[in-house]
Short mmCIF file of C-alpha atoms and ligand atoms in Angstrom, two decimals:
data_model
loop_
_atom_site.label_atom_id
_atom_site.label_comp_id
_atom_site.label_asym_id
_atom_site.label_seq_id
_atom_site.Cartn_x
_atom_site.Cartn_y
_atom_site.Cartn_z
CA UNK A 1377 -29.64 -46.32 4.87
CA UNK A 1378 -32.87 -45.69 2.97
CA UNK A 1379 -36.26 -45.43 4.64
CA UNK A 1380 -39.41 -47.09 3.38
CA UNK A 1381 -42.80 -46.62 5.00
CA UNK A 1382 -44.50 -49.87 6.06
CA UNK A 1383 -48.16 -49.04 5.57
CA UNK A 1384 -51.08 -49.04 3.13
CA UNK A 1385 -52.52 -45.84 4.60
CA UNK A 1386 -52.56 -43.11 1.93
CA UNK A 1387 -52.62 -40.25 4.45
CA UNK A 1388 -49.53 -41.60 6.19
CA UNK A 1389 -47.77 -42.08 2.84
CA UNK A 1390 -48.65 -38.56 1.66
CA UNK A 1391 -47.44 -37.06 4.94
CA UNK A 1392 -44.19 -39.07 5.05
CA UNK A 1393 -43.48 -38.37 1.36
CA UNK A 1394 -43.80 -34.63 2.06
CA UNK A 1395 -40.95 -34.84 4.58
CA UNK A 1396 -38.49 -35.43 1.75
CA UNK A 1397 -36.76 -38.53 3.12
CA UNK A 1398 -38.98 -41.36 1.89
CA UNK A 1399 -37.45 -43.84 -0.56
CA UNK A 1400 -40.21 -46.42 -0.89
CA UNK A 1401 -43.26 -48.15 0.57
CA UNK A 1402 -43.94 -51.72 1.67
CA UNK A 1403 -47.38 -53.18 2.18
CA UNK A 1404 -48.72 -56.58 3.17
CA UNK A 1405 -52.17 -58.19 3.36
CA UNK A 1406 -52.53 -57.31 7.06
CA UNK A 1407 -51.72 -53.65 6.45
CA UNK A 1408 -54.24 -53.50 3.58
CA UNK A 1409 -56.90 -55.16 5.76
CA UNK A 1410 -56.10 -52.68 8.54
CA UNK A 1411 -57.19 -49.72 6.40
CA UNK A 1412 -60.42 -51.54 5.43
CA UNK A 1413 -59.13 -52.32 1.92
CA UNK A 1414 -61.41 -54.28 -0.43
CA UNK A 1415 -60.23 -56.90 -2.92
CA UNK A 1416 -61.70 -55.07 -5.92
CA UNK A 1417 -59.83 -51.88 -5.00
CA UNK A 1418 -56.43 -53.47 -4.37
CA UNK A 1419 -54.75 -52.70 -7.71
CA UNK A 1420 -56.13 -49.14 -7.80
CA UNK A 1421 -54.88 -48.58 -4.24
CA UNK A 1422 -51.38 -49.78 -5.11
CA UNK A 1423 -51.42 -47.54 -8.20
CA UNK A 1424 -52.34 -44.54 -6.04
CA UNK A 1425 -49.43 -45.31 -3.67
CA UNK A 1426 -47.08 -45.49 -6.68
CA UNK A 1427 -48.35 -42.11 -7.89
CA UNK A 1428 -47.92 -40.47 -4.47
CA UNK A 1429 -44.32 -41.57 -3.99
CA UNK A 1430 -43.26 -41.20 -7.63
CA UNK A 1431 -41.48 -43.47 -10.09
CA UNK A 1432 -38.15 -43.59 -8.23
CA UNK A 1433 -39.64 -45.11 -5.08
CA UNK A 1434 -40.26 -48.86 -5.11
CA UNK A 1435 -43.66 -49.96 -3.78
CA UNK A 1436 -43.97 -53.56 -2.57
CA UNK A 1437 -47.33 -55.20 -3.31
CA UNK A 1438 -47.71 -58.68 -1.85
CA UNK A 1439 -49.01 -61.71 -3.70
CA UNK A 1440 -51.38 -63.87 -1.67
CA UNK A 1441 -51.20 -66.81 -4.10
CA UNK A 1442 -49.82 -70.11 -2.81
CA UNK A 1443 -48.71 -72.08 -5.89
CA UNK A 1444 -45.83 -71.05 -8.16
CA UNK A 1445 -47.98 -70.65 -11.28
CA UNK A 1446 -50.52 -68.54 -9.41
CA UNK A 1447 -47.80 -66.42 -7.78
CA UNK A 1448 -46.18 -65.81 -11.18
CA UNK A 1449 -49.53 -64.88 -12.74
CA UNK A 1450 -50.36 -62.64 -9.78
CA UNK A 1451 -46.85 -61.11 -9.87
CA UNK A 1452 -47.08 -60.30 -13.58
CA UNK A 1453 -50.45 -58.60 -13.01
CA UNK A 1454 -49.10 -56.63 -10.05
CA UNK A 1455 -46.06 -55.55 -12.06
CA UNK A 1456 -48.43 -54.10 -14.69
CA UNK A 1457 -49.80 -51.59 -12.14
CA UNK A 1458 -46.77 -49.29 -12.35
CA UNK A 1459 -43.04 -49.51 -13.20
CA UNK A 1460 -42.07 -49.03 -9.54
CA UNK A 1461 -44.11 -51.98 -8.27
CA UNK A 1462 -42.03 -54.66 -6.56
CA UNK A 1463 -43.78 -58.01 -6.08
CA UNK A 1464 -43.60 -59.18 -2.48
CA UNK A 1465 -43.46 -62.96 -2.12
CA UNK A 1466 -43.13 -65.08 1.04
CA UNK A 1467 -39.97 -67.15 1.52
CA UNK A 1468 -41.20 -70.68 0.74
CA UNK A 1469 -40.51 -73.25 -1.99
CA UNK A 1470 -43.31 -72.05 -4.26
CA UNK A 1471 -42.22 -68.48 -3.62
CA UNK A 1472 -38.60 -69.18 -4.58
CA UNK A 1473 -39.65 -70.83 -7.84
CA UNK A 1474 -41.99 -67.96 -8.65
CA UNK A 1475 -39.27 -65.43 -7.81
CA UNK A 1476 -36.91 -67.09 -10.31
CA UNK A 1477 -39.60 -67.07 -13.01
CA UNK A 1478 -40.52 -63.43 -12.35
CA UNK A 1479 -36.89 -62.26 -12.18
CA UNK A 1480 -36.27 -63.99 -15.53
CA UNK A 1481 -39.12 -61.87 -16.93
CA UNK A 1482 -37.67 -58.65 -15.52
CA UNK A 1483 -39.98 -58.34 -12.49
CA UNK A 1484 -38.35 -57.24 -9.23
CA UNK A 1485 -39.23 -59.28 -6.14
CA UNK A 1486 -39.06 -58.52 -2.42
CA UNK A 1487 -38.81 -61.84 -0.55
CA UNK A 1488 -40.62 -61.40 2.73
CA UNK A 1489 -41.15 -63.36 5.95
CA UNK A 1490 -37.42 -64.14 5.94
CA UNK A 1491 -36.13 -65.30 9.32
CA UNK A 1492 -32.77 -67.02 8.66
CA UNK A 1493 -29.51 -66.86 6.73
CA UNK A 1494 -30.29 -69.98 4.65
CA UNK A 1495 -33.65 -68.51 3.63
CA UNK A 1496 -31.95 -65.24 2.66
CA UNK A 1497 -29.24 -66.99 0.64
CA UNK A 1498 -31.84 -69.03 -1.26
CA UNK A 1499 -33.90 -65.88 -1.93
CA UNK A 1500 -30.78 -64.20 -3.30
CA UNK A 1501 -29.95 -67.09 -5.63
CA UNK A 1502 -33.56 -67.25 -6.79
CA UNK A 1503 -33.22 -63.67 -8.05
CA UNK A 1504 -34.81 -61.57 -5.29
CA UNK A 1505 -34.02 -57.85 -5.61
CA UNK A 1506 -34.91 -57.19 -1.96
CA UNK A 1507 -34.83 -59.50 1.06
CA UNK A 1508 -36.89 -58.63 4.13
CA UNK A 1509 -35.76 -60.14 7.42
CA UNK A 1510 -38.26 -59.47 10.21
CA UNK A 1511 -37.10 -58.13 13.58
CA UNK A 1512 -40.10 -57.60 15.85
CA UNK A 1513 -41.62 -61.04 15.33
CA UNK A 1514 -38.42 -62.61 16.71
CA UNK A 1515 -38.62 -60.29 19.68
CA UNK A 1516 -42.26 -61.40 20.10
CA UNK A 1517 -41.06 -64.97 20.76
CA UNK A 1518 -38.24 -63.81 23.08
CA UNK A 1519 -35.47 -64.17 20.50
CA UNK A 1520 -33.22 -61.45 19.10
CA UNK A 1521 -34.43 -60.26 15.71
CA UNK A 1522 -31.51 -57.83 15.36
CA UNK A 1523 -29.02 -60.74 15.58
CA UNK A 1524 -30.70 -62.38 12.61
CA UNK A 1525 -30.64 -59.19 10.54
CA UNK A 1526 -26.93 -58.76 11.31
CA UNK A 1527 -26.18 -62.36 10.23
CA UNK A 1528 -28.21 -61.94 7.03
CA UNK A 1529 -26.51 -58.63 6.14
CA UNK A 1530 -23.11 -60.30 6.72
CA UNK A 1531 -23.88 -63.48 4.78
CA UNK A 1532 -25.42 -61.72 1.76
CA UNK A 1533 -22.51 -59.27 1.70
CA UNK A 1534 -20.05 -62.15 1.36
CA UNK A 1535 -21.18 -62.96 -2.18
CA UNK A 1536 -21.92 -61.36 -5.53
CA UNK A 1537 -25.51 -62.06 -6.57
CA UNK A 1538 -25.67 -59.60 -9.46
CA UNK A 1539 -25.73 -62.44 -12.02
CA UNK A 1540 -28.99 -63.59 -10.40
CA UNK A 1541 -30.93 -60.31 -10.16
CA UNK A 1542 -33.00 -58.34 -12.65
CA UNK A 1543 -30.68 -56.09 -14.73
CA UNK A 1544 -27.76 -57.10 -12.48
CA UNK A 1545 -28.92 -54.79 -9.68
CA UNK A 1546 -27.45 -55.17 -6.20
CA UNK A 1547 -29.62 -56.95 -3.66
CA UNK A 1548 -30.78 -54.72 -0.83
CA UNK A 1549 -31.69 -55.93 2.65
CA UNK A 1550 -34.86 -54.39 4.04
CA UNK A 1551 -35.02 -54.57 7.83
CA UNK A 1552 -38.75 -55.20 8.41
CA UNK A 1553 -41.07 -55.67 11.35
CA UNK A 1554 -39.35 -52.64 12.86
CA UNK A 1555 -40.91 -51.61 16.14
CA UNK A 1556 -38.67 -48.81 17.46
CA UNK A 1557 -36.22 -46.06 16.52
CA UNK A 1558 -33.55 -48.11 18.28
CA UNK A 1559 -34.17 -50.97 15.84
CA UNK A 1560 -33.38 -48.47 13.06
CA UNK A 1561 -30.16 -47.35 14.80
CA UNK A 1562 -28.95 -50.91 15.26
CA UNK A 1563 -29.82 -51.88 11.67
CA UNK A 1564 -27.94 -48.84 10.33
CA UNK A 1565 -24.86 -49.73 12.40
CA UNK A 1566 -24.87 -53.27 11.00
CA UNK A 1567 -25.23 -52.00 7.44
CA UNK A 1568 -28.80 -52.96 6.50
CA UNK A 1569 -29.57 -51.09 3.27
CA UNK A 1570 -33.15 -50.12 4.07
CA UNK A 1571 -35.44 -49.93 7.10
CA UNK A 1572 -39.16 -50.17 6.42
CA UNK A 1573 -40.90 -48.54 9.33
CA UNK A 1574 -44.48 -47.90 10.49
CA UNK A 1575 -45.47 -44.23 10.50
CA UNK A 1576 -45.39 -44.16 14.31
CA UNK A 1577 -41.73 -45.21 14.32
CA UNK A 1578 -40.88 -42.69 11.59
CA UNK A 1579 -42.34 -39.90 13.75
CA UNK A 1580 -40.31 -41.09 16.75
CA UNK A 1581 -37.14 -41.09 14.62
CA UNK A 1582 -37.45 -37.32 14.17
CA UNK A 1583 -37.83 -36.62 17.86
CA UNK A 1584 -35.31 -36.06 20.62
CA UNK A 1585 -36.01 -34.37 23.99
CA UNK A 1586 -32.82 -32.31 23.70
CA UNK A 1587 -33.97 -31.01 20.32
CA UNK A 1588 -37.27 -29.92 21.91
CA UNK A 1589 -35.48 -28.32 24.85
CA UNK A 1590 -32.94 -26.57 22.61
CA UNK A 1591 -35.66 -25.24 20.32
CA UNK A 1592 -37.63 -23.94 23.26
CA UNK A 1593 -34.62 -22.01 24.63
CA UNK A 1594 -33.70 -20.64 21.16
CA UNK A 1595 -37.26 -19.34 20.70
CA UNK A 1596 -37.26 -17.82 24.19
CA UNK A 1597 -33.95 -16.05 23.57
CA UNK A 1598 -35.04 -14.85 20.13
CA UNK A 1599 -37.96 -13.05 21.79
CA UNK A 1600 -35.33 -11.06 23.74
CA UNK A 1601 -33.71 -10.09 20.44
CA UNK A 1602 -37.06 -8.98 19.02
CA UNK A 1603 -37.77 -6.87 22.11
CA UNK A 1604 -34.26 -5.38 22.41
O1 G3P B 2419 -42.77 -55.40 6.59
C1 G3P B 2419 -43.28 -56.44 7.37
C2 G3P B 2419 -43.95 -55.86 8.55
O2 G3P B 2419 -45.08 -55.19 8.15
C3 G3P B 2419 -44.31 -56.79 9.64
O3 G3P B 2419 -44.37 -56.02 10.78
O4 G3P B 2419 -45.01 -55.43 13.04
O5 G3P B 2419 -46.45 -56.94 11.69
O6 G3P B 2419 -44.28 -57.75 12.56
P1 G3P B 2419 -45.08 -56.57 12.09
#
């Protein structure tokens, strides 16, 4: 499983990138608004994220356009920012059509706001490189988001979509709207390719009380060695 950071916060990205385990970044309009982002700075901000994580880490930048022509135009502009930009497009009719057009022009797309197997299968056929099923938002309405991710991983894995994707790359499922380290565990067990996590969840993933306790006793005992 690869780990993406789900944030537009440059400090969080710099910190997570320095840990050596970051494979990409996903952003969305809400995350950009959360850091006080301004429209005129959006492309420069995405470029900075691409520079921080380096060319091998995909960075999802979301289109906010609503018609297929506008999404395609927006997507082509976003793709110009850096080679590792992935255009994030909502799963809807206009989004599917735009995804097909962008994939045909060599632009990689992350289909987002995906909540069902039929949506995921359509995204895959339309040429999406990444598909992002959301977990937490199902949990928010008292349904099981993990069940949906498991079904989507299974259904997409049943077929070969490489004829549909840019450069014949394998589709990867990004478990999104991740709210806990346990979500990550469950997604890894079901074979999701990527988990995109907020920085708070990434920090919790490193922690375990037995690690803290073990470290404390090792340090205490090492003092005895130093004083022997
Ligand atoms: O990647 C999508 C994610 O940002 C949505 O998360 O917590 O707003 O449901 P959340």
